């Protein structure tokens, strides 16, 4: 997809390239290009071993003693 004028798009440097939403209608009914990523998890590698966060508390599972309970050490101590 043509993203318009040449510019630096760091998301294109990801191992899994970013996929943009593309053409959409804004609230005024005008056709614009949305550069919102539709594959954020894959692009940022959020499911990689050292980034995976099963309970969504912001602590990666590899350092979270209770990876399925929200909060660091919640349910452990």
PDB file of C-alpha atoms in Angstrom:
ATOM      1  CA  UNK A   1       0.000   0.000   0.000  1.00  0.00           C
ATOM      2  CA  UNK A   2       1.320   3.472  -0.853  1.00  0.00           C
ATOM      3  CA  UNK A   3       1.784   5.441   2.381  1.00  0.00           C
ATOM      4  CA  UNK A   4       2.190   8.786   0.628  1.00  0.00           C
ATOM      5  CA  UNK A   5       5.195  11.087   0.997  1.00  0.00           C
ATOM      6  CA  UNK A   6       8.533   9.483   1.819  1.00  0.00           C
ATOM      7  CA  UNK A   7       9.036   9.373   5.565  1.00  0.00           C
ATOM      8  CA  UNK A   8      10.689   7.250   8.231  1.00  0.00           C
ATOM      9  CA  UNK A   9       8.313   4.537   9.432  1.00  0.00           C
ATOM     10  CA  UNK A  10      10.076   2.569  12.206  1.00  0.00           C
ATOM     11  CA  UNK A  11       7.255   0.004  12.188  1.00  0.00           C
ATOM     12  CA  UNK A  12       8.484  -1.197   8.781  1.00  0.00           C
ATOM     13  CA  UNK A  13      11.738  -2.308  10.483  1.00  0.00           C
ATOM     14  CA  UNK A  14       9.978  -4.873  12.692  1.00  0.00           C
ATOM     15  CA  UNK A  15      10.607  -8.584  12.138  1.00  0.00           C
ATOM     16  CA  UNK A  16       6.867  -8.856  11.419  1.00  0.00           C
ATOM     17  CA  UNK A  17       6.193  -5.679   9.382  1.00  0.00           C
ATOM     18  CA  UNK A  18       3.377  -3.448  10.572  1.00  0.00           C
ATOM     19  CA  UNK A  19       0.082  -3.611   8.716  1.00  0.00           C
ATOM     20  CA  UNK A  20      -1.772  -0.298   8.594  1.00  0.00           C
ATOM     21  CA  UNK A  21      -5.533   0.061   8.689  1.00  0.00           C
ATOM     22  CA  UNK A  22      -5.526   1.934   5.375  1.00  0.00           C
ATOM     23  CA  UNK A  23      -8.342   3.964   3.801  1.00  0.00           C
ATOM     24  CA  UNK A  24     -11.149   4.993   6.187  1.00  0.00           C
ATOM     25  CA  UNK A  25     -13.777   7.722   6.420  1.00  0.00           C
ATOM     26  CA  UNK A  26     -13.199  10.360   9.090  1.00  0.00           C
ATOM     27  CA  UNK A  27     -16.108  11.857  11.105  1.00  0.00           C
ATOM     28  CA  UNK A  28     -16.582  14.490   8.365  1.00  0.00           C
ATOM     29  CA  UNK A  29     -17.062  11.769   5.756  1.00  0.00           C
ATOM     30  CA  UNK A  30     -13.697  12.451   4.090  1.00  0.00           C
ATOM     31  CA  UNK A  31     -11.565   9.542   2.884  1.00  0.00           C
ATOM     32  CA  UNK A  32      -8.199   9.478   4.708  1.00  0.00           C
ATOM     33  CA  UNK A  33      -5.427   6.930   5.284  1.00  0.00           C
ATOM     34  CA  UNK A  34      -5.258   5.553   8.828  1.00  0.00           C
ATOM     35  CA  UNK A  35      -1.730   4.540   9.833  1.00  0.00           C
ATOM     36  CA  UNK A  36      -2.972   2.632  12.900  1.00  0.00           C
ATOM     37  CA  UNK A  37      -1.312  -0.786  13.145  1.00  0.00           C
ATOM     38  CA  UNK A  38      -3.687  -3.733  12.948  1.00  0.00           C
ATOM     39  CA  UNK A  39      -1.099  -6.345  13.998  1.00  0.00           C
ATOM     40  CA  UNK A  40       0.399  -4.728  17.113  1.00  0.00           C
ATOM     41  CA  UNK A  41       0.974  -8.020  19.009  1.00  0.00           C
ATOM     42  CA  UNK A  42       2.947  -9.547  16.145  1.00  0.00           C
ATOM     43  CA  UNK A  43       4.837  -6.350  15.221  1.00  0.00           C
ATOM     44  CA  UNK A  44       6.039  -5.665  18.780  1.00  0.00           C
ATOM     45  CA  UNK A  45       6.558  -9.372  19.572  1.00  0.00           C
ATOM     46  CA  UNK A  46       4.267  -9.281  22.617  1.00  0.00           C
ATOM     47  CA  UNK A  47       3.916 -13.076  22.526  1.00  0.00           C
ATOM     48  CA  UNK A  48       7.677 -13.752  22.548  1.00  0.00           C
ATOM     49  CA  UNK A  49       8.935 -15.754  25.545  1.00  0.00           C
ATOM     50  CA  UNK A  50      10.514 -12.796  27.373  1.00  0.00           C
ATOM     51  CA  UNK A  51       7.676 -10.330  26.647  1.00  0.00           C
ATOM     52  CA  UNK A  52       4.601 -12.544  27.130  1.00  0.00           C
ATOM     53  CA  UNK A  53       2.337 -11.253  29.917  1.00  0.00           C
ATOM     54  CA  UNK A  54      -0.473 -13.784  30.458  1.00  0.00           C
ATOM     55  CA  UNK A  55      -2.360 -11.829  33.134  1.00  0.00           C
ATOM     56  CA  UNK A  56      -1.909  -8.356  31.591  1.00  0.00           C
ATOM     57  CA  UNK A  57      -0.395  -6.788  34.722  1.00  0.00           C
ATOM     58  CA  UNK A  58       2.636  -5.359  32.918  1.00  0.00           C
ATOM     59  CA  UNK A  59       5.135  -7.868  34.322  1.00  0.00           C
ATOM     60  CA  UNK A  60       6.476 -10.453  31.824  1.00  0.00           C
ATOM     61  CA  UNK A  61       5.744 -14.055  32.818  1.00  0.00           C
ATOM     62  CA  UNK A  62       9.486 -14.864  33.079  1.00  0.00           C
ATOM     63  CA  UNK A  63       9.867 -12.569  36.151  1.00  0.00           C
ATOM     64  CA  UNK A  64       6.336 -12.919  37.544  1.00  0.00           C
ATOM     65  CA  UNK A  65       6.136 -15.702  40.176  1.00  0.00           C
ATOM     66  CA  UNK A  66       2.356 -15.876  39.656  1.00  0.00           C
ATOM     67  CA  UNK A  67       1.919 -15.231  35.899  1.00  0.00           C
ATOM     68  CA  UNK A  68      -1.812 -15.983  35.913  1.00  0.00           C
ATOM     69  CA  UNK A  69      -2.689 -13.668  38.861  1.00  0.00           C
ATOM     70  CA  UNK A  70      -2.727  -9.888  38.290  1.00  0.00           C
ATOM     71  CA  UNK A  71      -0.123  -7.906  40.225  1.00  0.00           C
ATOM     72  CA  UNK A  72       3.495  -8.759  40.916  1.00  0.00           C
ATOM     73  CA  UNK A  73       3.714 -11.587  43.498  1.00  0.00           C
ATOM     74  CA  UNK A  74      -0.083 -11.399  43.967  1.00  0.00           C
ATOM     75  CA  UNK A  75      -1.231 -14.724  45.372  1.00  0.00           C
ATOM     76  CA  UNK A  76       2.336 -15.710  46.240  1.00  0.00           C
ATOM     77  CA  UNK A  77       3.136 -13.648  49.355  1.00  0.00           C
TER      78      UNK A  77
END
